[in-house]
PDB file of C-alpha atoms in Angstrom:
ATOM      1  CA  MET A 619      11.524  39.481  32.353  1.00  0.00           C
ATOM      2  CA  ARG A 620       9.437  40.685  29.384  1.00  0.00           C
ATOM      3  CA  GLU A 621      12.569  41.835  27.531  1.00  0.00           C
ATOM      4  CA  LYS A 622      14.255  38.450  28.049  1.00  0.00           C
ATOM      5  CA  THR A 623      11.293  36.647  26.498  1.00  0.00           C
ATOM      6  CA  CYS A 624      11.199  38.989  23.497  1.00  0.00           C
ATOM      7  CA  THR A 625      14.913  38.619  22.792  1.00  0.00           C
ATOM      8  CA  ALA A 626      15.199  34.862  23.454  1.00  0.00           C
ATOM      9  CA  ARG A 627      16.275  32.600  20.610  1.00  0.00           C
ATOM     10  CA  PRO A 628      13.533  30.354  19.203  1.00  0.00           C
ATOM     11  CA  GLY A 629      13.536  27.029  20.998  1.00  0.00           C
ATOM     12  CA  SER A 630      15.456  28.268  24.040  1.00  0.00           C
ATOM     13  CA  THR A 631      12.564  29.260  26.295  1.00  0.00           C
ATOM     14  CA  ARG A 632      11.070  26.884  28.848  1.00  0.00           C
ATOM     15  CA  ALA A 633       7.760  26.852  26.953  1.00  0.00           C
ATOM     16  CA  ASP A 634       9.487  25.874  23.680  1.00  0.00           C
ATOM     17  CA  LYS A 635      11.441  23.106  25.402  1.00  0.00           C
ATOM     18  CA  ALA A 636       8.296  21.768  27.113  1.00  0.00           C
ATOM     19  CA  LEU A 637       6.440  21.763  23.777  1.00  0.00           C
ATOM     20  CA  GLU A 638       9.316  19.945  22.064  1.00  0.00           C
ATOM     21  CA  LYS A 639       9.400  17.312  24.819  1.00  0.00           C
ATOM     22  CA  LEU A 640       5.614  16.889  24.536  1.00  0.00           C
ATOM     23  CA  ASN A 641       5.905  16.433  20.765  1.00  0.00           C
ATOM     24  CA  GLN A 642       8.665  13.820  21.167  1.00  0.00           C
ATOM     25  CA  THR A 643       6.520  11.897  23.666  1.00  0.00           C
ATOM     26  CA  GLN A 644       3.534  11.981  21.312  1.00  0.00           C
ATOM     27  CA  ILE A 645       5.669  10.869  18.350  1.00  0.00           C
ATOM     28  CA  SER A 646       7.100   7.922  20.306  1.00  0.00           C
ATOM     29  CA  ARG A 647       3.587   6.874  21.387  1.00  0.00           C
ATOM     30  CA  LEU A 648       2.247   7.105  17.838  1.00  0.00           C
ATOM     31  CA  SER A 649       5.196   5.152  16.443  1.00  0.00           C
ATOM     32  CA  VAL A 650       4.344   2.258  18.781  1.00  0.00           C
ATOM     33  CA  LEU A 651       0.681   2.371  17.721  1.00  0.00           C
ATOM     34  CA  PHE A 652       1.634   2.484  14.032  1.00  0.00           C
ATOM     35  CA  ARG A 653       3.937  -0.517  14.514  1.00  0.00           C
ATOM     36  CA  VAL A 654       1.080  -2.455  16.130  1.00  0.00           C
ATOM     37  CA  CYS A 655      -1.182  -1.635  13.142  1.00  0.00           C
ATOM     38  CA  HIS A 656       1.555  -2.641  10.699  1.00  0.00           C
ATOM     39  CA  ALA A 657       2.008  -5.985  12.467  1.00  0.00           C
ATOM     40  CA  LEU A 658      -1.745  -6.644  12.401  1.00  0.00           C
ATOM     41  CA  ALA A 659      -1.940  -5.878   8.676  1.00  0.00           C
ATOM     42  CA  LYS A 660       1.124  -7.991   7.824  1.00  0.00           C
ATOM     43  CA  ASN A 661      -0.337 -10.969   9.697  1.00  0.00           C
ATOM     44  CA  GLY A 662      -3.901 -10.596   8.421  1.00  0.00           C
ATOM     45  CA  ARG A 663      -5.366  -9.945  11.860  1.00  0.00           C
ATOM     46  CA  PRO A 664      -8.630  -8.027  12.419  1.00  0.00           C
ATOM     47  CA  PHE A 665      -8.614  -4.432  13.657  1.00  0.00           C
ATOM     48  CA  THR A 666     -10.362  -5.566  16.837  1.00  0.00           C
ATOM     49  CA  ASP A 667      -7.051  -7.184  17.895  1.00  0.00           C
ATOM     50  CA  TYR A 668      -5.574  -3.677  18.075  1.00  0.00           C
ATOM     51  CA  VAL A 669      -7.359  -2.921  21.358  1.00  0.00           C
ATOM     52  CA  TRP A 670      -5.906  -5.877  23.252  1.00  0.00           C
ATOM     53  CA  GLN A 671      -2.497  -5.355  21.611  1.00  0.00           C
ATOM     54  CA  CYS A 672      -2.459  -1.841  23.099  1.00  0.00           C
ATOM     55  CA  LYS A 673      -3.440  -3.251  26.502  1.00  0.00           C
ATOM     56  CA  LEU A 674      -0.641  -5.805  26.214  1.00  0.00           C
ATOM     57  CA  ALA A 675       1.857  -3.054  25.367  1.00  0.00           C
ATOM     58  CA  VAL A 676       0.801  -1.145  28.501  1.00  0.00           C
ATOM     59  CA  GLN A 677       1.205  -4.315  30.591  1.00  0.00           C
ATOM     60  CA  ASN A 678       4.738  -4.640  29.199  1.00  0.00           C
ATOM     61  CA  GLY A 679       5.562  -1.101  30.309  1.00  0.00           C
ATOM     62  CA  VAL A 680       5.324   0.588  26.900  1.00  0.00           C
ATOM     63  CA  ASP A 681       3.807   4.073  26.972  1.00  0.00           C
ATOM     64  CA  VAL A 682       1.082   4.205  24.314  1.00  0.00           C
ATOM     65  CA  GLY A 683      -0.970   7.007  25.868  1.00  0.00           C
ATOM     66  CA  LYS A 684      -4.700   6.951  26.512  1.00  0.00           C
ATOM     67  CA  THR A 685      -5.933   8.087  23.094  1.00  0.00           C
ATOM     68  CA  TYR A 686      -6.041   6.405  19.641  1.00  0.00           C
ATOM     69  CA  ARG A 687      -6.683   2.993  21.216  1.00  0.00           C
ATOM     70  CA  ASN A 688      -9.778   1.766  19.347  1.00  0.00           C
ATOM     71  CA  ASP A 689     -10.323  -0.308  16.228  1.00  0.00           C
ATOM     72  CA  LYS A 690     -11.541   2.686  14.170  1.00  0.00           C
ATOM     73  CA  GLN A 691      -8.243   4.440  14.781  1.00  0.00           C
ATOM     74  CA  ALA A 692      -6.403   1.237  13.812  1.00  0.00           C
ATOM     75  CA  ARG A 693      -8.217   1.319  10.473  1.00  0.00           C
ATOM     76  CA  ASP A 694      -7.163   4.950   9.928  1.00  0.00           C
ATOM     77  CA  PHE A 695      -3.533   4.238  10.864  1.00  0.00           C
ATOM     78  CA  THR A 696      -3.458   1.231   8.529  1.00  0.00           C
ATOM     79  CA  ALA A 697      -4.887   3.337   5.693  1.00  0.00           C
ATOM     80  CA  HIS A 698      -2.074   5.871   6.206  1.00  0.00           C
ATOM     81  CA  ILE A 699       0.533   3.093   6.255  1.00  0.00           C
ATOM     82  CA  ALA A 700      -0.910   1.691   3.004  1.00  0.00           C
ATOM     83  CA  ALA A 701      -0.887   5.140   1.370  1.00  0.00           C
ATOM     84  CA  ALA A 702       2.763   5.652   2.326  1.00  0.00           C
ATOM     85  CA  GLN A 703       3.687   2.190   1.022  1.00  0.00           C
ATOM     86  CA  ARG A 704       1.797   2.833  -2.223  1.00  0.00           C
ATOM     87  CA  LYS A 705       3.667   6.123  -2.647  1.00  0.00           C
ATOM     88  CA  ASN A 706       7.014   4.337  -2.154  1.00  0.00           C
ATOM     89  CA  ASN A 707       6.022   1.622  -4.640  1.00  0.00           C
ATOM     90  CA  ASN A 708       4.965   4.216  -7.219  1.00  0.00           C
ATOM     91  CA  HIS A 709       8.260   6.039  -6.809  1.00  0.00           C
ATOM     92  CA  ASP A 710      10.208   2.799  -7.376  1.00  0.00           C
ATOM     93  CA  ILE A 711       8.057   1.814 -10.371  1.00  0.00           C
ATOM     94  CA  GLU A 712       8.550   5.236 -11.979  1.00  0.00           C
ATOM     95  CA  LYS A 713      12.347   4.894 -11.647  1.00  0.00           C
ATOM     96  CA  ALA A 714      12.356   1.416 -13.216  1.00  0.00           C
ATOM     97  CA  LYS A 715      13.214   1.177 -16.922  1.00  0.00           C
ATOM     98  CA  PHE A 716      11.270  -2.062 -17.379  1.00  0.00           C
ATOM     99  CA  ILE A 717       8.414  -3.646 -15.472  1.00  0.00           C
ATOM    100  CA  THR A 718       6.650  -6.978 -15.600  1.00  0.00           C
ATOM    101  CA  LEU A 719       2.994  -7.381 -14.701  1.00  0.00           C
ATOM    102  CA  LEU A 720       2.018 -10.512 -12.783  1.00  0.00           C
ATOM    103  CA  SER A 721      -1.640 -11.357 -12.414  1.00  0.00           C
ATOM    104  CA  ASP A 722      -3.553 -14.250 -10.937  1.00  0.00           C
ATOM    105  CA  GLY A 723      -7.254 -14.787 -10.468  1.00  0.00           C
ATOM    106  CA  SER A 724      -9.292 -16.444  -7.787  1.00  0.00           C
ATOM    107  CA  THR A 725     -12.912 -16.742  -6.790  1.00  0.00           C
ATOM    108  CA  ASP A 726     -13.927 -15.532  -3.342  1.00  0.00           C
ATOM    109  CA  CYS A 727     -16.708 -16.926  -1.131  1.00  0.00           C
ATOM    110  CA  SER A 728     -19.336 -14.833  -2.945  1.00  0.00           C
ATOM    111  CA  VAL A 729     -18.273 -16.484  -6.237  1.00  0.00           C
ATOM    112  CA  THR A 730     -16.830 -13.198  -7.520  1.00  0.00           C
ATOM    113  CA  GLU A 731     -13.801 -13.417  -9.794  1.00  0.00           C
ATOM    114  CA  GLN A 732     -10.943 -11.318  -8.440  1.00  0.00           C
ATOM    115  CA  GLU A 733      -7.591 -10.529 -10.033  1.00  0.00           C
ATOM    116  CA  ALA A 734      -4.543  -9.852  -7.879  1.00  0.00           C
ATOM    117  CA  LEU A 735      -1.968  -7.699  -9.639  1.00  0.00           C
ATOM    118  CA  TYR A 736       1.747  -7.408  -8.896  1.00  0.00           C
ATOM    119  CA  VAL A 737       4.505  -5.442 -10.595  1.00  0.00           C
ATOM    120  CA  ARG A 738       8.042  -6.794 -10.767  1.00  0.00           C
ATOM    121  CA  HIS A 739      10.765  -4.277 -11.535  1.00  0.00           C
ATOM    122  CA  ALA A 740      14.485  -3.805 -11.154  1.00  0.00           C
ATOM    123  CA  THR A 741      15.865  -0.580  -9.725  1.00  0.00           C
ATOM    124  CA  ALA A 742      19.601  -0.102  -9.164  1.00  0.00           C
ATOM    125  CA  GLY A 743      20.152  -3.842  -9.639  1.00  0.00           C
ATOM    126  CA  VAL A 744      17.594  -4.867  -7.002  1.00  0.00           C
ATOM    127  CA  ILE A 745      14.631  -6.921  -8.217  1.00  0.00           C
ATOM    128  CA  THR A 746      11.426  -6.109  -6.341  1.00  0.00           C
ATOM    129  CA  THR A 747       7.915  -7.488  -6.591  1.00  0.00           C
ATOM    130  CA  SER A 748       5.293  -5.013  -5.394  1.00  0.00           C
ATOM    131  CA  PHE A 749       1.630  -5.686  -4.729  1.00  0.00           C
ATOM    132  CA  VAL A 750      -0.542  -3.301  -6.741  1.00  0.00           C
ATOM    133  CA  GLY A 751      -4.057  -4.336  -5.745  1.00  0.00           C
ATOM    134  CA  ILE A 752      -7.019  -6.666  -6.089  1.00  0.00           C
ATOM    135  CA  HIS A 753      -9.767  -5.893  -8.552  1.00  0.00           C
ATOM    136  CA  SER A 754     -13.080  -7.630  -9.151  1.00  0.00           C
ATOM    137  CA  VAL A 755     -13.934  -8.479 -12.730  1.00  0.00           C
ATOM    138  CA  ASP A 756     -17.414  -9.024 -14.127  1.00  0.00           C
ATOM    139  CA  LYS A 757     -16.432 -12.136 -16.056  1.00  0.00           C
ATOM    140  CA  ALA A 758     -13.326 -14.338 -16.073  1.00  0.00           C
ATOM    141  CA  ASP A 759     -12.534 -13.889 -19.766  1.00  0.00           C
ATOM    142  CA  ALA A 760      -9.551 -12.220 -21.368  1.00  0.00           C
ATOM    143  CA  GLN A 761     -11.308  -8.963 -22.248  1.00  0.00           C
ATOM    144  CA  HIS A 762     -12.660  -8.339 -18.735  1.00  0.00           C
ATOM    145  CA  ILE A 763      -9.395  -9.367 -17.078  1.00  0.00           C
ATOM    146  CA  GLU A 764      -7.430  -6.998 -19.315  1.00  0.00           C
ATOM    147  CA  GLN A 765      -9.837  -4.182 -18.417  1.00  0.00           C
ATOM    148  CA  GLY A 766      -9.482  -5.062 -14.714  1.00  0.00           C
ATOM    149  CA  ILE A 767      -5.692  -4.908 -14.952  1.00  0.00           C
ATOM    150  CA  CYS A 768      -5.825  -1.512 -16.669  1.00  0.00           C
ATOM    151  CA  ASN A 769      -8.259  -0.194 -14.050  1.00  0.00           C
ATOM    152  CA  ASN A 770      -6.122  -1.597 -11.227  1.00  0.00           C
ATOM    153  CA  MET A 771      -2.982   0.075 -12.561  1.00  0.00           C
ATOM    154  CA  ALA A 772      -4.781   3.394 -13.087  1.00  0.00           C
ATOM    155  CA  LEU A 773      -6.303   3.303  -9.602  1.00  0.00           C
ATOM    156  CA  ASN A 774      -3.264   2.192  -7.595  1.00  0.00           C
ATOM    157  CA  THR A 775      -0.275   3.618  -9.474  1.00  0.00           C
ATOM    158  CA  ASN A 776       0.660   6.888 -11.141  1.00  0.00           C
ATOM    159  CA  MET A 777       0.291   5.262 -14.569  1.00  0.00           C
ATOM    160  CA  ASP A 778      -2.841   6.302 -16.418  1.00  0.00           C
ATOM    161  CA  GLU A 779      -2.949   3.297 -18.709  1.00  0.00           C
ATOM    162  CA  VAL A 780      -0.957   0.106 -18.945  1.00  0.00           C
ATOM    163  CA  LYS A 781      -0.969   0.449 -22.728  1.00  0.00           C
ATOM    164  CA  ASN A 782       1.111   3.623 -22.493  1.00  0.00           C
ATOM    165  CA  ILE A 783       3.976   1.884 -20.697  1.00  0.00           C
ATOM    166  CA  SER A 784       6.872   1.742 -23.142  1.00  0.00           C
ATOM    167  CA  GLY A 785       8.939  -0.635 -21.013  1.00  0.00           C
ATOM    168  CA  LEU A 786       6.507  -3.507 -20.594  1.00  0.00           C
ATOM    169  CA  PRO A 787       8.500  -6.484 -21.838  1.00  0.00           C
ATOM    170  CA  ASP A 788       6.566  -9.219 -20.121  1.00  0.00           C
ATOM    171  CA  PHE A 789       3.137 -10.167 -18.834  1.00  0.00           C
ATOM    172  CA  HIS A 790       2.330 -13.300 -16.824  1.00  0.00           C
ATOM    173  CA  GLN A 791      -1.116 -14.523 -15.918  1.00  0.00           C
ATOM    174  CA  GLY A 792      -2.259 -17.504 -13.902  1.00  0.00           C
ATOM    175  CA  TYR A 793      -2.940 -20.742 -15.806  1.00  0.00           C
ATOM    176  CA  GLN A 794      -6.627 -20.817 -16.605  1.00  0.00           C
ATOM    177  CA  ILE A 795      -8.902 -21.227 -19.596  1.00  0.00           C
ATOM    178  CA  SER A 796      -8.488 -17.600 -20.694  1.00  0.00           C
ATOM    179  CA  ASN A 797      -4.724 -18.174 -20.999  1.00  0.00           C
ATOM    180  CA  LEU A 798      -4.785 -21.226 -23.270  1.00  0.00           C
ATOM    181  CA  GLY A 799      -4.289 -19.391 -26.558  1.00  0.00           C
ATOM    182  CA  SER A 800      -7.859 -19.733 -27.774  1.00  0.00           C
ATOM    183  CA  PRO A 801      -9.056 -17.137 -30.328  1.00  0.00           C
ATOM    184  CA  ALA A 802     -10.595 -15.125 -27.449  1.00  0.00           C
ATOM    185  CA  GLY A 803      -7.666 -15.699 -25.053  1.00  0.00           C
ATOM    186  CA  TYR A 804      -4.879 -13.435 -23.883  1.00  0.00           C
ATOM    187  CA  CYS A 805      -2.916 -13.917 -27.097  1.00  0.00           C
ATOM    188  CA  THR A 806      -5.388 -11.635 -28.862  1.00  0.00           C
ATOM    189  CA  PHE A 807      -4.846  -8.883 -26.265  1.00  0.00           C
ATOM    190  CA  LEU A 808      -1.042  -8.993 -26.014  1.00  0.00           C
ATOM    191  CA  PRO A 809      -0.573  -6.644 -29.006  1.00  0.00           C
ATOM    192  CA  ASN A 810      -2.533  -4.058 -27.007  1.00  0.00           C
ATOM    193  CA  PHE A 811       0.171  -4.185 -24.328  1.00  0.00           C
ATOM    194  CA  ASP A 812       3.175  -4.668 -26.605  1.00  0.00           C
ATOM    195  CA  PRO A 813       2.973  -4.247 -30.387  1.00  0.00           C
ATOM    196  CA  CYS A 814       6.082  -6.432 -30.810  1.00  0.00           C
ATOM    197  CA  SER A 815       4.249  -9.493 -29.460  1.00  0.00           C
ATOM    198  CA  GLN A 816       2.412 -10.231 -32.742  1.00  0.00           C
TER     199      GLN A 816
END
């Protein structure tokens, strides 16, 4: 018996097969839990909904296991999903020859100005708009918004500075007072992004 175990091919013993089956079961359970977290994030639902979503899945006969069924774990799963999505977005942005930055500001309930930043790019003939992030700015003027955009790009993409992007043909910002072409408006900062926009 000892000789058979020593000469067995990897993966052919009963222990190896049991471990592989256990791993497949765990992977299928985790994939269900990750899908639940993805659905909650896509629909803007709180992490506390994750607990009853898991209970509902069990009631419907889906095996989700007995672990990883609390709202703290939902937060961790969602963070991993976001990191994977950010990595995919960065990969697509790096392959693109040209990108366009889209930005729009809003004020939240604490009266803090926030800038949402998107990147539009074309890769292999497919136009994609990717969410980069939301960044708070100290003041809703052109200088602070430009700094917020640069910080947002540095924090959420592989690009160190927006100013170093050679293929930045276009920049769009929401219609507000800082975009009206005043001497302190965006027009004064466009040469920083693209020297040809004098």
